[in-house]
XYZ file of C-alpha atoms in Angstrom:
411
model
C 0.000 0.000 0.000
C 1.448 3.344 -1.092
C 0.646 6.540 0.819
C 0.857 9.749 -1.181
C 1.509 13.209 0.318
C -1.256 15.021 2.166
C -3.468 17.373 0.193
C -6.187 19.023 2.228
C -7.337 19.532 5.816
C -11.046 20.164 6.375
C -12.174 22.316 9.278
C -13.599 20.462 12.249
C -16.865 22.338 12.783
C -19.280 24.798 11.220
C -21.337 27.102 13.467
C -24.762 25.650 12.638
C -27.449 25.979 15.309
C -29.755 23.163 14.248
C -30.675 19.637 15.284
C -29.233 18.383 12.012
C -27.416 19.870 9.028
C -25.497 18.853 5.931
C -23.894 20.591 2.946
C -22.918 18.674 -0.184
C -21.608 19.176 -3.698
C -24.742 18.952 -5.844
C -22.871 17.469 -8.804
C -21.124 14.566 -7.105
C -22.886 14.240 -3.747
C -19.584 14.713 -1.872
C -20.354 15.548 1.752
C -18.502 18.695 2.781
C -19.919 18.859 6.291
C -22.449 16.844 8.257
C -23.960 17.382 11.691
C -26.234 14.672 13.109
C -27.202 14.133 9.478
C -28.434 10.553 9.879
C -30.918 11.322 12.678
C -34.534 10.835 11.553
C -36.499 14.050 12.162
C -39.627 15.800 10.949
C -39.323 17.323 7.474
C -42.553 19.361 7.259
C -43.069 20.966 3.821
C -39.699 19.821 2.526
C -41.893 16.762 1.815
C -43.289 18.655 -1.156
C -40.025 18.055 -3.023
C -41.096 14.418 -3.345
C -44.548 15.530 -4.519
C -42.817 17.768 -7.071
C -40.603 14.900 -8.224
C -43.609 12.629 -8.769
C -45.441 15.397 -10.647
C -42.529 15.971 -13.034
C -42.172 12.230 -13.500
C -45.893 11.835 -14.248
C -45.693 14.618 -16.842
C -42.585 13.054 -18.375
C -44.412 9.714 -18.629
C -47.544 11.283 -20.139
C -49.750 10.376 -17.163
C -50.757 14.030 -16.711
C -50.008 17.294 -18.505
C -49.546 20.850 -17.294
C -52.912 21.765 -18.846
C -54.890 18.984 -17.174
C -57.710 20.340 -15.016
C -58.225 19.267 -11.417
C -61.800 19.206 -10.150
C -61.738 20.309 -6.511
C -62.841 17.701 -3.966
C -64.415 18.312 -0.594
C -61.079 17.346 1.004
C -58.910 19.839 -0.881
C -61.570 22.548 -0.665
C -61.855 22.338 3.122
C -58.077 22.325 3.586
C -57.732 25.350 1.260
C -60.022 27.382 3.518
C -57.867 26.826 6.619
C -56.268 30.202 7.298
C -53.727 28.639 9.683
C -52.026 26.967 6.733
C -50.177 28.167 3.672
C -52.810 27.948 0.949
C -54.387 29.454 -2.117
C -58.208 29.462 -2.022
C -59.833 26.745 -4.098
C -63.513 26.958 -5.063
C -65.546 23.828 -4.346
C -67.005 23.986 -7.842
C -63.755 25.153 -9.430
C -61.103 23.546 -11.611
C -57.402 24.362 -11.746
C -54.605 23.364 -14.094
C -51.651 21.318 -12.942
C -49.462 24.324 -13.788
C -51.455 26.568 -11.431
C -51.377 24.050 -8.617
C -47.672 23.360 -9.135
C -46.742 27.055 -8.989
C -48.771 27.432 -5.796
C -47.003 24.414 -4.287
C -43.462 25.367 -5.375
C -43.622 29.090 -4.570
C -46.172 29.387 -1.773
C -46.053 25.857 -0.318
C -49.824 25.689 -0.835
C -51.104 22.593 0.922
C -54.503 22.083 -0.725
C -52.868 22.589 -4.128
C -50.450 19.776 -3.256
C -53.337 17.499 -2.299
C -54.969 18.313 -5.644
C -51.825 17.256 -7.491
C -51.649 14.027 -5.474
C -55.291 13.177 -6.205
C -54.844 13.907 -9.916
C -51.808 11.652 -10.278
C -52.818 8.746 -8.033
C -56.572 9.039 -7.576
C -56.297 9.362 -3.799
C -53.743 10.850 -1.449
C -53.388 7.401 0.152
C -52.164 5.938 -3.134
C -49.937 8.938 -3.735
C -48.306 8.490 -0.317
C -47.493 4.898 -1.270
C -45.871 6.254 -4.433
C -43.831 8.673 -2.300
C -42.530 5.908 -0.053
C -41.805 3.625 -3.026
C -39.925 6.376 -4.859
C -37.859 7.106 -1.753
C -36.693 3.486 -1.660
C -35.966 3.630 -5.388
C -33.724 6.650 -4.691
C -31.823 4.653 -2.071
C -33.525 6.376 0.864
C -34.272 3.832 3.583
C -35.356 6.072 6.465
C -38.211 7.992 4.799
C -41.691 7.723 6.274
C -44.358 9.659 4.360
C -47.899 9.800 5.728
C -49.264 12.584 3.515
C -48.336 14.590 0.419
C -47.871 17.965 2.128
C -45.729 17.541 5.249
C -48.474 18.848 7.528
C -49.221 17.118 10.782
C -52.147 14.801 10.066
C -54.113 16.561 12.817
C -54.523 19.527 10.428
C -56.229 17.365 7.802
C -59.648 17.520 9.521
C -59.948 13.772 9.989
C -59.379 13.168 6.250
C -55.744 12.065 6.525
C -54.752 9.116 4.328
C -56.164 5.799 5.477
C -53.685 3.730 7.458
C -51.805 6.713 8.899
C -52.036 8.093 12.438
C -54.155 11.129 13.200
C -51.149 13.073 14.527
C -48.337 11.580 12.402
C -45.885 13.591 10.298
C -43.434 12.848 7.522
C -39.912 12.058 8.704
C -36.477 11.594 7.167
C -32.825 12.336 7.944
C -30.974 15.418 6.700
C -28.786 13.176 4.553
C -31.858 11.630 2.956
C -33.404 15.045 2.327
C -30.158 15.913 0.524
C -30.454 12.735 -1.579
C -34.023 13.724 -2.521
C -32.937 17.285 -3.320
C -30.083 16.059 -5.506
C -32.388 13.645 -7.354
C -34.837 16.470 -8.051
C -32.089 18.777 -9.326
C -30.439 16.011 -11.374
C -33.589 14.707 -13.043
C -35.713 17.856 -13.264
C -33.466 20.938 -13.038
C -36.297 23.026 -14.490
C -37.750 22.987 -10.965
C -35.501 25.991 -10.300
C -37.268 28.074 -12.954
C -40.251 28.202 -10.617
C -38.542 27.816 -7.243
C -36.518 31.010 -7.820
C -39.567 33.246 -8.423
C -39.766 35.676 -5.461
C -43.506 36.251 -5.842
C -46.353 35.504 -8.229
C -50.048 36.336 -8.387
C -52.337 33.297 -8.266
C -55.332 33.628 -10.617
C -54.372 37.191 -11.455
C -57.282 39.393 -12.518
C -59.955 37.197 -10.921
C -61.825 37.575 -7.620
C -59.692 34.695 -6.299
C -56.328 36.304 -6.959
C -53.823 36.060 -4.128
C -50.253 37.295 -3.926
C -47.921 34.360 -3.393
C -44.656 35.435 -1.731
C -41.951 32.783 -1.782
C -41.181 31.447 1.689
C -37.526 31.153 0.635
C -36.359 34.646 1.542
C -32.754 33.887 0.580
C -33.719 34.617 -3.028
C -32.437 37.813 -4.721
C -34.097 40.967 -3.430
C -35.628 39.284 -0.377
C -34.912 39.715 3.340
C -32.204 37.057 3.660
C -30.775 37.390 0.161
C -27.726 35.210 -0.534
C -25.756 35.299 -3.756
C -26.493 32.322 -5.958
C -29.558 30.950 -4.132
C -32.282 29.829 -6.531
C -34.225 27.231 -4.481
C -35.562 25.129 -3.041
C -38.021 24.308 -0.194
C -38.787 25.492 3.309
C -40.624 23.520 5.978
C -42.182 24.489 9.309
C -44.311 22.615 11.840
C -44.230 22.418 15.619
C -42.732 18.926 15.361
C -40.197 19.609 12.594
C -39.289 23.128 13.684
C -37.874 25.578 11.150
C -36.168 23.672 8.345
C -34.881 24.389 4.854
C -33.508 22.571 1.826
C -31.529 25.254 0.016
C -29.385 25.296 -3.086
C -27.051 27.904 -4.539
C -24.624 28.106 -7.448
C -21.421 30.167 -7.692
C -18.474 29.943 -10.086
C -19.707 26.685 -11.569
C -20.200 24.930 -8.213
C -23.703 24.128 -6.972
C -24.227 23.254 -3.321
C -27.130 21.678 -1.468
C -27.575 22.719 2.168
C -30.097 21.113 4.522
C -30.919 22.442 8.000
C -33.464 20.831 10.301
C -34.991 22.378 13.407
C -32.786 25.484 13.343
C -32.636 27.750 16.412
C -31.151 31.116 17.281
C -28.514 31.882 19.935
C -31.215 31.755 22.623
C -32.348 28.326 21.469
C -35.567 29.564 19.884
C -36.695 28.385 16.474
C -37.460 31.046 13.875
C -37.550 31.802 10.170
C -34.378 33.869 10.598
C -32.619 30.965 12.355
C -33.053 28.534 9.473
C -31.685 31.004 6.955
C -28.813 31.990 9.253
C -27.903 28.301 9.572
C -28.141 27.836 5.809
C -25.922 30.879 5.260
C -23.278 29.360 7.550
C -23.360 26.082 5.609
C -23.159 27.789 2.219
C -20.366 30.111 3.361
C -18.423 27.049 4.450
C -19.160 25.085 1.288
C -18.196 27.928 -1.034
C -14.863 28.041 0.758
C -14.079 24.823 -1.131
C -12.799 24.574 -4.669
C -12.458 21.712 -7.106
C -8.978 20.201 -6.922
C -7.384 17.460 -8.985
C -5.739 15.160 -6.466
C -4.303 12.899 -9.176
C -4.177 13.293 -12.939
C -5.303 10.635 -15.397
C -2.304 8.439 -16.124
C -0.472 9.492 -12.955
C 1.676 6.771 -11.381
C 2.425 6.005 -7.740
C 5.922 6.806 -6.597
C 7.572 3.509 -5.672
C 4.779 1.480 -7.225
C 4.985 2.354 -10.911
C 4.520 -1.267 -11.974
C 3.489 -4.723 -10.847
C 5.341 -8.020 -11.399
C 3.934 -10.311 -14.057
C 4.125 -14.113 -13.996
C 4.526 -16.085 -17.233
C 4.664 -12.936 -19.304
C 6.902 -11.711 -22.092
C 7.859 -8.916 -19.680
C 8.434 -9.278 -15.958
C 6.685 -6.003 -15.064
C 3.562 -4.131 -16.222
C 3.175 -0.374 -15.759
C 0.120 0.811 -13.818
C -1.510 4.226 -13.363
C -4.719 5.980 -12.348
C -7.265 5.504 -15.121
C -9.277 8.713 -14.642
C -8.444 11.958 -12.840
C -9.266 12.055 -9.124
C -11.122 15.291 -8.370
C -12.967 16.560 -5.311
C -13.866 19.771 -3.525
C -11.334 20.897 -0.919
C -11.053 23.989 1.300
C -9.387 26.752 -0.709
C -7.091 27.875 2.086
C -5.881 24.375 2.974
C -4.456 22.568 -0.004
C -2.169 20.136 1.819
C -3.945 17.468 3.853
C -5.636 14.748 1.842
C -3.600 11.729 0.862
C -4.174 8.875 -1.533
C -3.707 5.163 -0.980
C -3.301 2.423 -3.552
C -5.239 -0.763 -2.865
C -4.476 -3.702 -5.176
C -7.404 -5.948 -6.028
C -5.212 -8.746 -7.336
C -2.246 -10.300 -5.629
C 1.130 -9.817 -7.282
C 2.501 -11.158 -9.473
C -0.345 -10.923 -11.997
C -0.440 -13.850 -14.388
C -0.117 -13.007 -18.080
C -1.655 -12.163 -20.406
C -2.334 -8.663 -19.042
C -4.427 -6.368 -21.220
C -3.943 -2.607 -21.450
C -6.704 -1.035 -19.347
C -7.096 -4.126 -17.151
C -8.088 -3.017 -13.645
C -5.618 -3.919 -10.933
C -6.663 -1.766 -7.993
C -8.277 1.369 -6.584
C -7.147 4.766 -5.340
C -8.753 5.819 -2.082
C -8.593 9.345 -0.673
C -8.289 9.966 3.081
C -8.082 13.055 5.240
C -5.539 13.683 7.990
C -7.594 11.574 10.419
C -7.751 8.631 7.999
C -11.396 9.273 7.133
C -12.319 8.507 3.536
C -14.067 11.105 1.390
C -17.750 10.208 1.642
C -20.746 10.697 -0.628
C -24.447 10.935 0.106
C -25.340 7.274 -0.281
C -22.336 6.101 1.711
C -20.030 5.600 -1.261
C -16.342 6.323 -0.758
C -14.161 8.045 -3.322
C -12.354 5.285 -5.213
C -10.747 5.718 -8.626
C -9.675 2.820 -10.822
C -6.019 1.887 -11.292
C -5.231 0.004 -14.496
C -2.422 -1.492 -16.532
C -1.149 1.031 -19.077
C 0.251 -1.567 -21.477
C -0.341 -5.087 -22.703
C 1.952 -7.906 -21.594
C 1.463 -11.036 -23.652
C 1.848 -14.497 -22.201
C 5.287 -15.976 -22.935
C 5.536 -19.181 -25.006
C 5.975 -22.517 -23.221
C 9.723 -22.646 -23.966
C 10.389 -19.228 -22.417
C 8.289 -20.150 -19.378
C 10.191 -23.444 -18.983
C 13.571 -21.740 -19.250
C 12.510 -19.097 -16.726
C 11.343 -21.800 -14.281
C 14.636 -23.654 -14.667
C 16.639 -20.490 -14.127
C 14.613 -19.663 -11.006
C 15.180 -23.210 -9.682
C 18.968 -22.989 -10.192
C 19.042 -19.525 -8.644
C 17.211 -20.911 -5.617
C 19.919 -23.529 -5.057
C 22.505 -20.818 -4.439
């Protein structure tokens, strides 16, 4: 095993006042900082990101279209009239397009609009909730527990909560899993940001039902907690979940995902300000990283430039990293990560050896021997391969070599 020089030293802590937090590279899923990120907590309206994902998927599959009309049910109508909740008013005898309901959900976190989308796609919210839980597992999320489409506590659903769920249950997930969901949404349907970044929009403009929808994400440009590069994604607030936020921002070609759950201020009180202050701390930390090439494609390991070959025309085969090894590292600390070579085959390798044949992996560790980790638990590991072909020697050459080795062993 060959240990390469240190590259990068990550800071130990980030000042995040929250029950759980995580910031990751949106492109690769590399975890830059995690704080209690595997604890299962309430997610409130961050749940709507899964409802959004299923809506985009249903449109992609032709199950629904943006112009499809939703006929309001007694359930969605009664929820839409609850002034305690974020909502746009829905008329009992009215119909609304999927586009209208989606904009209300994405910008204003409208709960009845979300229920309308769920009923349109699945027939009932109960069936939609099953789709949510199934999709979570498909994404590799094992700790998700969805009981409704909105993230509300079921006690707010006026006794009409999905069958089989508790009357005071809420949706739960870990911060890491919320980040996986956020990344999946951004990867598969990046157009979500076209709507998520709108600071405000008028619902049913020019009608008696018009209502000004102000985005709950006040980190957007021109809003109270403005932060450069923020263009999404979803807030969440209930008594159980506290003040939470799944945010994303892009600067200089790097997009980050930051999740905070149950954020509090210096006095330990939850607030809208607290969740955005915590998100700001995470993003400030994450944007202190820059992409660094730890090893170049074709780079060899000092002292391990080749491996011995048995029964080959050559006794050694050159090896090198197959692809470049890149990751985000703190800009001010470029000297703490190190790489290790792990061989997957014992040496010597028996000929014939083909160019490009994999012989091992490069792993990257920090100064405390922790491997670089990604959202789904993967570790950074780049392939190491033979850079040339070594043909198998003919039987005569092999026989002569064996005889020579035998004679050499006698002396």
